[in-house]
Coordinates of C-alpha atoms and ligand atoms in Angstrom, one line a residue:
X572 CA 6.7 17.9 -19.1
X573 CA 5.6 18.3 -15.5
X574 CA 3.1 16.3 -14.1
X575 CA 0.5 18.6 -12.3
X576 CA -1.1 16.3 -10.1
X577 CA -0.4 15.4 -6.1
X578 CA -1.0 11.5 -5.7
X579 CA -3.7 11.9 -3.9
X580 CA -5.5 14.0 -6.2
X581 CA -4.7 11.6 -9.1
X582 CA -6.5 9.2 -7.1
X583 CA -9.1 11.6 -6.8
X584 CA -9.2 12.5 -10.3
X585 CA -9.5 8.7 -10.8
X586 CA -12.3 8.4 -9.0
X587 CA -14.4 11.5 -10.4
X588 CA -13.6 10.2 -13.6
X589 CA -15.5 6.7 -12.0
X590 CA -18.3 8.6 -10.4
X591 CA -19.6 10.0 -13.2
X592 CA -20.7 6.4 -14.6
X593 CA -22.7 6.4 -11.0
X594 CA -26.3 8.1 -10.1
X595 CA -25.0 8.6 -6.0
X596 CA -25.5 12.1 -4.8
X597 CA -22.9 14.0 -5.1
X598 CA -22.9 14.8 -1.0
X599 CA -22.1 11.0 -0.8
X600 CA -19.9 10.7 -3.6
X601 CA -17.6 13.6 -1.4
X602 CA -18.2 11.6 1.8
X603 CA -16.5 8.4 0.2
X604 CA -14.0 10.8 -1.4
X605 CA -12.6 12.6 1.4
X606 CA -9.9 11.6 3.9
X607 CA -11.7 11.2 7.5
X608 CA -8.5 11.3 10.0
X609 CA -4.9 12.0 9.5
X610 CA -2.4 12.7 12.2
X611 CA 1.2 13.8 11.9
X612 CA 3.3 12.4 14.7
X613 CA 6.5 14.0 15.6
X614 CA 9.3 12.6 18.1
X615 CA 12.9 12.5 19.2
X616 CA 15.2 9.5 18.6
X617 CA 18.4 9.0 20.2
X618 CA 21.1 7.9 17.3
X619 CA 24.0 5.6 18.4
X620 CA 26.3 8.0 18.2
X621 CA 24.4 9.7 20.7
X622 CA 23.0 13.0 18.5
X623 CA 19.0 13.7 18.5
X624 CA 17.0 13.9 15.3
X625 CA 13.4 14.5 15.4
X626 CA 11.2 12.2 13.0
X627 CA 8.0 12.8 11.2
X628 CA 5.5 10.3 10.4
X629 CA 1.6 10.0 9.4
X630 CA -1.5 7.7 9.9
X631 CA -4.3 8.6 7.9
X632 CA -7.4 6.9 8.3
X633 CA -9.4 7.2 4.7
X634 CA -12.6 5.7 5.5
X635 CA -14.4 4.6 8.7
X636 CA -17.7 3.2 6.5
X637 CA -16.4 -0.2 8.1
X638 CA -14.0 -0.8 11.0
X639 CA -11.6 -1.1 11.9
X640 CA -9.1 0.8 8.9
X641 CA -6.6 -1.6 7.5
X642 CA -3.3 -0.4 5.6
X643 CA 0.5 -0.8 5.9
X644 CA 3.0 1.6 7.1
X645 CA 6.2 2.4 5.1
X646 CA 9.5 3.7 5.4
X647 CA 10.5 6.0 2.9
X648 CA 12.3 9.6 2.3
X649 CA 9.2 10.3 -0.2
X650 CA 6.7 10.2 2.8
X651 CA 4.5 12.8 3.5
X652 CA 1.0 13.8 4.0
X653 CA -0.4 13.5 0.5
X654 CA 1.3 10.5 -0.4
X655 CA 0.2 8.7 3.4
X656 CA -3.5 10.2 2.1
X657 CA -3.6 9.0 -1.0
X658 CA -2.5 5.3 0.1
X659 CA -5.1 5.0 2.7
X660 CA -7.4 6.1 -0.1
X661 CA -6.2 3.8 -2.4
X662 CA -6.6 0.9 0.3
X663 CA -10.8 1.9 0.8
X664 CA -11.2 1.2 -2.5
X665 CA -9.1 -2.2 -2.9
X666 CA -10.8 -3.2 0.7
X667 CA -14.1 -2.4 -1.1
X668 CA -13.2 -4.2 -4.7
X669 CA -11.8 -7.6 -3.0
X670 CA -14.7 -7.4 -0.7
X671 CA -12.2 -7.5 2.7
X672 CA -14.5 -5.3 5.3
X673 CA -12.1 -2.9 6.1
X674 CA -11.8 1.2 5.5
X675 CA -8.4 2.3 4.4
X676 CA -5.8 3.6 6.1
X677 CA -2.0 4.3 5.8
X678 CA 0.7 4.9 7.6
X679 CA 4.3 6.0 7.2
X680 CA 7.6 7.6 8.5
X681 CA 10.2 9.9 5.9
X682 CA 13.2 8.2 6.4
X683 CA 15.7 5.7 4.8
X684 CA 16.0 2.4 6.5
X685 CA 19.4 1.8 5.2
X686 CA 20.7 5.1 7.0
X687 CA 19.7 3.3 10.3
X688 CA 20.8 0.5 12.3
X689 CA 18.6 -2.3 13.7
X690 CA 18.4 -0.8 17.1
X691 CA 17.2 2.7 16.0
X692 CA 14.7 1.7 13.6
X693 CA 13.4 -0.9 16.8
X694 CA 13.7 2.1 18.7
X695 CA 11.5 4.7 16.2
X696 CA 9.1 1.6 15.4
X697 CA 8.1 0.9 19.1
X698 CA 7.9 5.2 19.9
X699 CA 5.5 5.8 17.1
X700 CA 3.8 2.6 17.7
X701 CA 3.4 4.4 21.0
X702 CA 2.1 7.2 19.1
X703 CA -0.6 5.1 17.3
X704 CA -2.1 3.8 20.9
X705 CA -2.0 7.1 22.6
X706 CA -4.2 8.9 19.3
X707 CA -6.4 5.8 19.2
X708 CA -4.7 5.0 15.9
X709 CA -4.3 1.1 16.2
X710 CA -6.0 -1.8 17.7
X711 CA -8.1 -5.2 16.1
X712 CA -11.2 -2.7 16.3
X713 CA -9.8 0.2 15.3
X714 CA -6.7 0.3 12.5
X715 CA -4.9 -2.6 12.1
X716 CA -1.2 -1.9 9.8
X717 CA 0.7 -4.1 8.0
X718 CA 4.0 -4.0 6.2
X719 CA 4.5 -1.7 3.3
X720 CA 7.8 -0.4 1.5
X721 CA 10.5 -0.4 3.8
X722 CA 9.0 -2.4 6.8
X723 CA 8.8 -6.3 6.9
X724 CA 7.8 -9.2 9.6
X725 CA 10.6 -7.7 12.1
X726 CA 9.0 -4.2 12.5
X727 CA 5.4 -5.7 12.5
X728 CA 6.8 -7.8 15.8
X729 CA 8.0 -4.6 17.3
X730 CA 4.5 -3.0 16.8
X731 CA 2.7 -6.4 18.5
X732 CA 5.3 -6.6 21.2
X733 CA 4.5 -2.9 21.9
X734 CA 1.0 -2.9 21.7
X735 CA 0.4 -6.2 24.0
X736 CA 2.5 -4.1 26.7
X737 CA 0.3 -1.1 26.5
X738 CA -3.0 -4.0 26.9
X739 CA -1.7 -6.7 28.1
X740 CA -5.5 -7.6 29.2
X741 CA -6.8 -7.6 25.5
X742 CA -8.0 -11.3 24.4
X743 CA -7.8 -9.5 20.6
X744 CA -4.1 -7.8 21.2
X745 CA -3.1 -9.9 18.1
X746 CA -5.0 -8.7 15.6
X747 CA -3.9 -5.7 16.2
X748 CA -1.4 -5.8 13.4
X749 CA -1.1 -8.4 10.2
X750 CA 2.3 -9.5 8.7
X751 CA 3.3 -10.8 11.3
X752 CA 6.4 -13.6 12.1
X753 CA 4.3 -16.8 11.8
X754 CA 6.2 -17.2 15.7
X755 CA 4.0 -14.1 16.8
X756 CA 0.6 -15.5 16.0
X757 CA 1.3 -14.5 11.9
X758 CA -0.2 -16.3 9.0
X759 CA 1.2 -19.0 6.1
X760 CA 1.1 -17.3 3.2
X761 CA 1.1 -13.7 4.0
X762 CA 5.0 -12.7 3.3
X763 CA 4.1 -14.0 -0.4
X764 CA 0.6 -13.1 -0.9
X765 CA 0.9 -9.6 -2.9
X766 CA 3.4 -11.0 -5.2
X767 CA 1.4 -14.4 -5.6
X768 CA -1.6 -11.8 -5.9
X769 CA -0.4 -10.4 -8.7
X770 CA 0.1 -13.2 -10.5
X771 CA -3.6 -14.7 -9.6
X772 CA -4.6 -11.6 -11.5
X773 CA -2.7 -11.6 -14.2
X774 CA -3.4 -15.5 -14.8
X775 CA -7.0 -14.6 -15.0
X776 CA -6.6 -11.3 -17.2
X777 CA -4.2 -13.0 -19.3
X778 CA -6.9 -16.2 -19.8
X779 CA -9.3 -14.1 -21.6
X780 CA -8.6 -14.6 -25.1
X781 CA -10.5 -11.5 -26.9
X782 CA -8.3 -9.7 -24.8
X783 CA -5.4 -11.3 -25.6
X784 CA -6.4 -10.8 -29.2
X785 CA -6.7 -7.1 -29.2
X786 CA -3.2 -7.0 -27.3
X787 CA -1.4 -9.2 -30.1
X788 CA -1.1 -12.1 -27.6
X789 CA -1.5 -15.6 -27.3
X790 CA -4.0 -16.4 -23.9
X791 CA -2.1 -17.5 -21.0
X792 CA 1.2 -16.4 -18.8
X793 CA 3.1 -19.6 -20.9
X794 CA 6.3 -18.2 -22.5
X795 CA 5.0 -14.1 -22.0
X796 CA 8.4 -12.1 -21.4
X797 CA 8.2 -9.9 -18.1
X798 CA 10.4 -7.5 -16.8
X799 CA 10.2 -6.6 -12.8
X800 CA 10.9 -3.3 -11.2
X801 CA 11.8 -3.3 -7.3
X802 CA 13.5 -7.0 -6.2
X803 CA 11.9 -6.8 -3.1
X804 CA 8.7 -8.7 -1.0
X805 CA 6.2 -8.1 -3.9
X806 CA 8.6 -7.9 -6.6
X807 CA 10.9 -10.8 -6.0
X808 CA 7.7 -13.0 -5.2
X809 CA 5.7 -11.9 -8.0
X810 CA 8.8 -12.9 -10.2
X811 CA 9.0 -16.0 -8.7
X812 CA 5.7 -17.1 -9.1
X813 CA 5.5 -15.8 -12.8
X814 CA 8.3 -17.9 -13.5
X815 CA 6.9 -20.7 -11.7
X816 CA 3.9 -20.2 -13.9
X817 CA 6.0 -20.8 -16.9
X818 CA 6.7 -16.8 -17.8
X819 CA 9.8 -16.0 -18.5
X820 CA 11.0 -13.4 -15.9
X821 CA 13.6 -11.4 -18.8
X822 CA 14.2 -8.2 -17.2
X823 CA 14.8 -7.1 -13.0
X824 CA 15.2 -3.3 -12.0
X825 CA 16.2 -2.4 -8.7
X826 CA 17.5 1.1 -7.6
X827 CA 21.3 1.2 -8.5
X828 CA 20.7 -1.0 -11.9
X829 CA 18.9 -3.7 -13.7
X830 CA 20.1 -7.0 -15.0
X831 CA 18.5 -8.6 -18.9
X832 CA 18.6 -11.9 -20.0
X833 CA 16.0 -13.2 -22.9
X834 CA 16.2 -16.7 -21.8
X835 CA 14.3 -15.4 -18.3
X836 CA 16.3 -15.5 -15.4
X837 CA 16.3 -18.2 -12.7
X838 CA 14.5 -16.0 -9.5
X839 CA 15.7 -18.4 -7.0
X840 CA 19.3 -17.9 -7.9
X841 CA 18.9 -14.1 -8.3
X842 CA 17.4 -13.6 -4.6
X843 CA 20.0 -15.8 -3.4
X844 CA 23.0 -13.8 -5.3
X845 CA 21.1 -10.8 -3.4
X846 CA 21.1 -12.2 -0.4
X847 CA 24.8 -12.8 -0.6
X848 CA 25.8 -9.5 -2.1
X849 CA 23.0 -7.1 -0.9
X850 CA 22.6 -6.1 -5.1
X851 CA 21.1 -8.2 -7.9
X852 CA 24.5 -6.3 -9.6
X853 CA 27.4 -8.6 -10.9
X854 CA 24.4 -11.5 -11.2
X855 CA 25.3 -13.5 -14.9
X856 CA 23.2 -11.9 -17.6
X857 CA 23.8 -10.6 -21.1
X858 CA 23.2 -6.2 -20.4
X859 CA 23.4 -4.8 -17.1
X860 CA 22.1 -1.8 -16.8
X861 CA 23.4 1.2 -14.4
X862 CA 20.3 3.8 -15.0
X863 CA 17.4 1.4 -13.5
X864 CA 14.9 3.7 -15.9
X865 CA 16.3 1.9 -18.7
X866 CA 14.6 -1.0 -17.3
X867 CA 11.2 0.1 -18.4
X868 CA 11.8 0.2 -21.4
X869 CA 12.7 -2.9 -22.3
X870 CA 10.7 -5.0 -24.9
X871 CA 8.5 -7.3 -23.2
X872 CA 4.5 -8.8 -23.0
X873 CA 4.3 -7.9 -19.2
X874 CA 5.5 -4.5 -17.2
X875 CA 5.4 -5.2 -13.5
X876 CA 6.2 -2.3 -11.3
X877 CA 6.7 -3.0 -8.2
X878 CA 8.4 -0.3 -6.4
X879 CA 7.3 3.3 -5.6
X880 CA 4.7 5.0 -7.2
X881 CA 4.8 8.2 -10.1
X882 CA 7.5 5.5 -12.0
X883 CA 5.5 5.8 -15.6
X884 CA 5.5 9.9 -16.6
X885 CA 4.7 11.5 -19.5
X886 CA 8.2 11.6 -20.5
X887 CA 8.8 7.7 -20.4
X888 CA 5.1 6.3 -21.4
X889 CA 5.9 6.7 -25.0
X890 CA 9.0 4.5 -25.2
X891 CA 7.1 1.8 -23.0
X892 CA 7.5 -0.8 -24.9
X893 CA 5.0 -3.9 -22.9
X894 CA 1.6 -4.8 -24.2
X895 CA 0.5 -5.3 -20.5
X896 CA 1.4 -3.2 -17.4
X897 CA 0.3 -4.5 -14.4
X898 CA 0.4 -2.6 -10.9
X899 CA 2.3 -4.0 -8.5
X900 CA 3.1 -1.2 -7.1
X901 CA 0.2 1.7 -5.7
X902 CA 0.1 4.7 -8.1
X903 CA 3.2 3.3 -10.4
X904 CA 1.8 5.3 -13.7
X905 CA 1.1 9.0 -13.3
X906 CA -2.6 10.5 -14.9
X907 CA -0.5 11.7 -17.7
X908 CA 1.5 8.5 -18.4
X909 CA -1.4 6.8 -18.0
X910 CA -3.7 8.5 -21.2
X911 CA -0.3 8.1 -22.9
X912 CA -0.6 4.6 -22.4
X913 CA -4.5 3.6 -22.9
X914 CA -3.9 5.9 -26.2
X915 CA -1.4 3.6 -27.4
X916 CA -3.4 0.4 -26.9
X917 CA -1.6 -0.9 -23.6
X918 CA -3.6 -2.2 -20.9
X919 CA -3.0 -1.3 -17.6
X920 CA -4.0 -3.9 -14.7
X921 CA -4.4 -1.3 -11.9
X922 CA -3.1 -1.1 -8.4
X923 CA -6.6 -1.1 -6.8
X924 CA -7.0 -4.9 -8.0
X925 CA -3.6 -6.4 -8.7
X926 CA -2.2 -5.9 -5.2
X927 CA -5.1 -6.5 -3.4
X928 CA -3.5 -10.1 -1.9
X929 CA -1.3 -8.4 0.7
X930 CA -4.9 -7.1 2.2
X931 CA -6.5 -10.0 1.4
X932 CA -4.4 -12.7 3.6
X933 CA -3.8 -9.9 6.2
X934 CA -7.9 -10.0 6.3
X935 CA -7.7 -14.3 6.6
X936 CA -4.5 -13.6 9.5
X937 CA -6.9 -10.7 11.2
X938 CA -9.7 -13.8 11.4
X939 CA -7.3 -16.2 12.4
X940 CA -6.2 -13.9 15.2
X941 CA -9.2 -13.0 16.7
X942 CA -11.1 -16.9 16.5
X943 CA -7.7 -18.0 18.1
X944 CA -8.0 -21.1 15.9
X945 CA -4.8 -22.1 12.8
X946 CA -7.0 -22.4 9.3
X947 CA -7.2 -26.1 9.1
X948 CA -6.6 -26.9 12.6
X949 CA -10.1 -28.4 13.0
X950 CA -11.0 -30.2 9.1
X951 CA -7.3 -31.3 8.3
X952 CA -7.4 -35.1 9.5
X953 CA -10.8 -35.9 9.1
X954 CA -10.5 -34.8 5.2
X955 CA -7.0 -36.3 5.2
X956 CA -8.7 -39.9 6.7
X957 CA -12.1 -39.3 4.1
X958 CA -9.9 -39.2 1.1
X959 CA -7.9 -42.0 2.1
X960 CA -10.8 -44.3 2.7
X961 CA -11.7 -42.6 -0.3
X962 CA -9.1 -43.8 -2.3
X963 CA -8.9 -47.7 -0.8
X964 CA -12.6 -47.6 -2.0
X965 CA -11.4 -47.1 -5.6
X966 CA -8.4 -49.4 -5.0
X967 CA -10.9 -51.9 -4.0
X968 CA -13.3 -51.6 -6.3
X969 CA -10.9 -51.2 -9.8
X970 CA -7.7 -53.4 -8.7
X971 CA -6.0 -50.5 -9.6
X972 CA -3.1 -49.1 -7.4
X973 CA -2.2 -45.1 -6.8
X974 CA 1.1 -44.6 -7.2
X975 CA 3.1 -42.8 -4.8
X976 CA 3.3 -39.6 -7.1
X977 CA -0.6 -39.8 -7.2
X978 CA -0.8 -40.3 -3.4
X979 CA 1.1 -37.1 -2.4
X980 CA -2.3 -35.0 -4.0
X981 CA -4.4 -36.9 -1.2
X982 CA -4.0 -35.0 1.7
X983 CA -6.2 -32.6 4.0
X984 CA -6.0 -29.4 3.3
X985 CA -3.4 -27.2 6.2
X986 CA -3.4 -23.6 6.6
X987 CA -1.1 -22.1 3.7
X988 CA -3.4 -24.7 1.4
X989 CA -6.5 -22.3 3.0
X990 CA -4.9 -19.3 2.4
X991 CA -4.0 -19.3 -1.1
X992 CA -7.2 -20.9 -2.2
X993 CA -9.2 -18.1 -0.7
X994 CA -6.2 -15.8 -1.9
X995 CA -7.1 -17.3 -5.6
X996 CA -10.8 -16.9 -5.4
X997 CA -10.5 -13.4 -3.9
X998 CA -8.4 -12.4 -7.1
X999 CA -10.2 -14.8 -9.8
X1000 CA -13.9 -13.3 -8.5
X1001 CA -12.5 -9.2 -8.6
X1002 CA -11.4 -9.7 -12.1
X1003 CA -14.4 -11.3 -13.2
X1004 CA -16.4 -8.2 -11.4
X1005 CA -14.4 -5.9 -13.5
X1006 CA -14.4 -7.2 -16.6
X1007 CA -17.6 -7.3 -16.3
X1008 CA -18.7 -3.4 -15.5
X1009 CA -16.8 -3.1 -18.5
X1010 CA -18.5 -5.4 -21.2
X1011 CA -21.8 -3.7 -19.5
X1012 CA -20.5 -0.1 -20.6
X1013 CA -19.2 -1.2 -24.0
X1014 CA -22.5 -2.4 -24.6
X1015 CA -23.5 1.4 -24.4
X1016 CA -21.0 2.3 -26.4
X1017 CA -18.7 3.6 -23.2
X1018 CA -15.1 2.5 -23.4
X1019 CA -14.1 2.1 -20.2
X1020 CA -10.9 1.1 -18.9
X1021 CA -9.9 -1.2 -16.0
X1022 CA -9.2 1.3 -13.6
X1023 CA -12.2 3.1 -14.2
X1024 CA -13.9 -0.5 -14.0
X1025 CA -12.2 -0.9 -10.5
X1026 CA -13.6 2.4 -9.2
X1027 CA -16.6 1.9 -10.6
X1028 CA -17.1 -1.2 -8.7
X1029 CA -15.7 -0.1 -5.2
X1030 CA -18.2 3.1 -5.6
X1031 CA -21.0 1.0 -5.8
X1032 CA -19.8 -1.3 -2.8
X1033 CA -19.0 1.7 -0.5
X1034 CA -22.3 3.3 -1.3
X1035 CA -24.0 -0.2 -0.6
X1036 CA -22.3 0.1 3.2
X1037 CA -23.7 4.0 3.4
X1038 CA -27.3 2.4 2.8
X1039 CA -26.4 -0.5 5.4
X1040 CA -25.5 2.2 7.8
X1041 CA -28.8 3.8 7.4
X1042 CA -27.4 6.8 6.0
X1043 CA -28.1 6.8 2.6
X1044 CA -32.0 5.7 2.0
Ligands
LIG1999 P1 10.0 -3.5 -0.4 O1 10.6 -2.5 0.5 O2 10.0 -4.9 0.1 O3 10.7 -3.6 -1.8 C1 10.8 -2.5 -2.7 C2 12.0 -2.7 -3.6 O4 12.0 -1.7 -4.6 C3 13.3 -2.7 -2.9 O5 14.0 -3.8 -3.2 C4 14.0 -1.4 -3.4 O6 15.4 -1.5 -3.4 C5 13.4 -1.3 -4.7 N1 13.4 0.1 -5.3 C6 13.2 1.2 -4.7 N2 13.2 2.3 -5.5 C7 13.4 1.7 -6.7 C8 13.6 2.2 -8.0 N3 13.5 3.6 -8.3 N4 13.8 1.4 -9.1 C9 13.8 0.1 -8.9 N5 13.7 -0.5 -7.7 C10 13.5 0.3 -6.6 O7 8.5 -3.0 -0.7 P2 7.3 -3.8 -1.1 O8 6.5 -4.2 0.1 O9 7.7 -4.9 -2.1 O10 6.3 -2.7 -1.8 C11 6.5 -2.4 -3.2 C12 5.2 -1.7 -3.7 O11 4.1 -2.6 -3.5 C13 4.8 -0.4 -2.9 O12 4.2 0.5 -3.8 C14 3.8 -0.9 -1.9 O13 2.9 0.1 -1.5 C15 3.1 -2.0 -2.8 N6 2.4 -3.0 -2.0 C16 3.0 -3.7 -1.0 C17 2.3 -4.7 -0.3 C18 2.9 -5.6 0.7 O14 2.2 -6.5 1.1 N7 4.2 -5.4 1.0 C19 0.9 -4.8 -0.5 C20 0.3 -4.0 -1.5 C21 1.0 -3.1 -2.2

């Protein structure tokens, strides 16, 4: 069956579908809607072997009801306009959910990484980095990128390294990008935090036990089989931290196959065999699969895509076997897929919320940049010297003695301590706020899902910023 929506209108459609639980005029409900700036940049790269190819890439700008626009930049043959728009979209409304006080924005370039060596993607990185200065597309006040599909900590140090040379008298050049190297000014905590993210949220969905009950499930992440699509930042760290929250990580996709095991597999060995082999292929397991699709439908509590979007259609949603799918990824489940899905009783955790860490700590590194102060740098030794006066209080006053297992908890807290508290709060408080909108709404009698939940919720704080601004009495 084809699907008949563009991404970005899917994100549309989910947000009309939002909207009409709201009272905003309608001219405001278009002005949070709409897509305020998107460029398409176009230049010639050199290749080694000395031929000229032209590239294309996009920054769209989604929102400027706060500044500066935050979003990550990708690298991906499936880039274009609509997909670059409906990203930066789909980044206002996460900004707005995890209250992070940033519009959205996106950015991306249509090509496959593996096809180019280290030197050419430098090379393309640094010219459309260029690009972004010379359209007034980047800087700590104006749109700040991050990494996305495709691009790490290396191209993020390109983008810095490029933009300090263009201003090299800007106090705030750093915050001009997140995701950064921790070397170059970066943040503890940020390479992990979607993937940790995800499992934040899913703790805190998964700990609500009339939930759990309608699903069929126990409460908790203990012992719930999960199956990952996409090995890589988000993917491979949302696995790891599932496992290390005593899931059991039964099922990893990636593009040329997908390895099962019931017993859960061990994620720290898995990364390492793809380290050393570039594949998770050929890693021990009992069915190795060579159509990745297959993947999905494996039976298992907890769906975790974490790839590319559109990867839940119409066609596959009714052989999804998981009681839970929870959005890594942005846009993983199509509009279609996605009634399939709610029809059949599985509850989808939606992009908007569940990968909301990456923006999150990018927001705590933005801060950290621009105070010029490491989290921590200040509190750390007096708390560490309270609690151990602290502690020979009690030792004094009981007889008894810590042990040194007991004594390894006393410490003040350091920067990636910081991070993932506020990381944990950020996602703990968002879930709350969405379960919430919809307990309100099933009070009426109005079943509303979590996705609708989520857009409910950013409408209302994006329309609170329009009144702040004065423009909407
Ligand atoms: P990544 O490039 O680090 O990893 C993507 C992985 O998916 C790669 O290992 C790739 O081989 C694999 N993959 C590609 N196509 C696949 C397919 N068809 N089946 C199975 N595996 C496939 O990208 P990432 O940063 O982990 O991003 C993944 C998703 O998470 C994207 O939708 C992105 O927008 C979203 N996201 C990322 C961040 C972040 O901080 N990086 C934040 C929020 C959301």
């Amino acid at each position: 069956m084809a699907e008949s929506f563009s991404f970005f209108q899917k994100v549309n459609t989910d947000f009309d579908k939002a909207a009409r639980f709201t009272e905003y005029p309608r001219g405001l409900l278009e002005q949070i809607k709409i897509c305020n700036n998107s460029c398409h940049f176009t230049f010639p790269i050199k290749r080694d072997d000395g031929t000229i190819q032209t590239i294309h890439g996009w920054r769209a700008e989604h929102s400027h009801h706060i500044l500066p626009t935050k979003g990550g930049i990708r690298y991906s043959t499936l880039v274009n306009e609509d997909e670059i728009m409906a990203l930066a979209a789909l980044m206002t409304y996460k900004c707005a959910l995890v209250d992070v006080p940033f519009g959205g924005a996106k950015g991306g370039i249509q090509l496959d990484r593996r096809e180019y060596s280290e030197s050419e993607l430098e090379r393309i990185t640094r010219r459309y980095t260029y690009e972004l200065i010379q359209k007034n597309y980047i800087g700590p006040g104006i749109d700040v990128p991050a990494p996305d599909f495709g691009t790490g900590e290396t191209e993020m140090a390109w983008i810095l390294d490029t933009y300090i040379t263009m201003a090299p008298d800007k106090l705030n050049a750093m915050a001009c990008v997140t995701g950064k190297p921790i070397t170059q000014n970066g943040i503890h905590g940020r390479k992990e935090a979607t993937g940790r993210g995800v499992v934040f949220g899913l703790q805190e969905a998964c700990s609500v036990v009339e939930d759990m009950k309608q699903l069929g499930l126990p409460p908790g992440l203990h012992g719930k089989k999960v199956v990952v699509q996409g090995f890589g930042n988000v993917g491979s760290h949302a696995a790891q931290f599932l496992m290390e929250a005593d899931a059991r990580v039964t099922g990893i996709i990636e593009r040329n196959g997908g390895i099962y095991d019931p017993r859960g597999f061990d994620i720290e060995k898995v990364a390492m065999h793809r380290k050393e082999t570039g594949s998770i292929r050929g890693y021990p397991c009992t069915q190795f699969f060579e159509n990745p699709n297959d993947g999905l439908e494996l039976e298992c509590d907890i769906l975790v895509p974490a790839a590319l979007e559109n990867q839940l259609t119409a066609e596959n949603a009714p052989r999804i076997k998981a009681a839970i799918v929870a959005e890594a990824a942005n846009g993983p489940t199509t509009p279609d897929a996605d009634k399939i899905l709610q029809e059949r009783g599985i509850m989808i955790i939606p992009d908007t919320f569940l990968n909301a860490g990456g923006v999150t700590v990018s927001y705590f590194e933005w801060l950290r940049n621009l105070s010029h102060v490491r989290f921590g740098r200040l509190g750390k030794r007096f708390e560490d010297q309270a609690q151990h006066a602290m502690r020979r209080a009690v030792e004094k006053a009981t007889g008894y003695q810590f042990s040194d297992n007991e004594l390894e908890i006393i410490h003040g807290a350091d920067e990636e301590d910081l991070v993932n508290s506020g990381l944990q709060d950020t996602m703990i408080n968002a879930y709350q706020e969405i379960r919430e909108t919809r307990m309100q709404y099933k009070n009426k009698n109005n079943d509303v899902d979590c996705r609708t939940a989520a857009f409910i919720n950013a409408i209302h704080k994006i329309a609170k910023s329009y009144m702040q601004l004065g423009i909407f009495p």
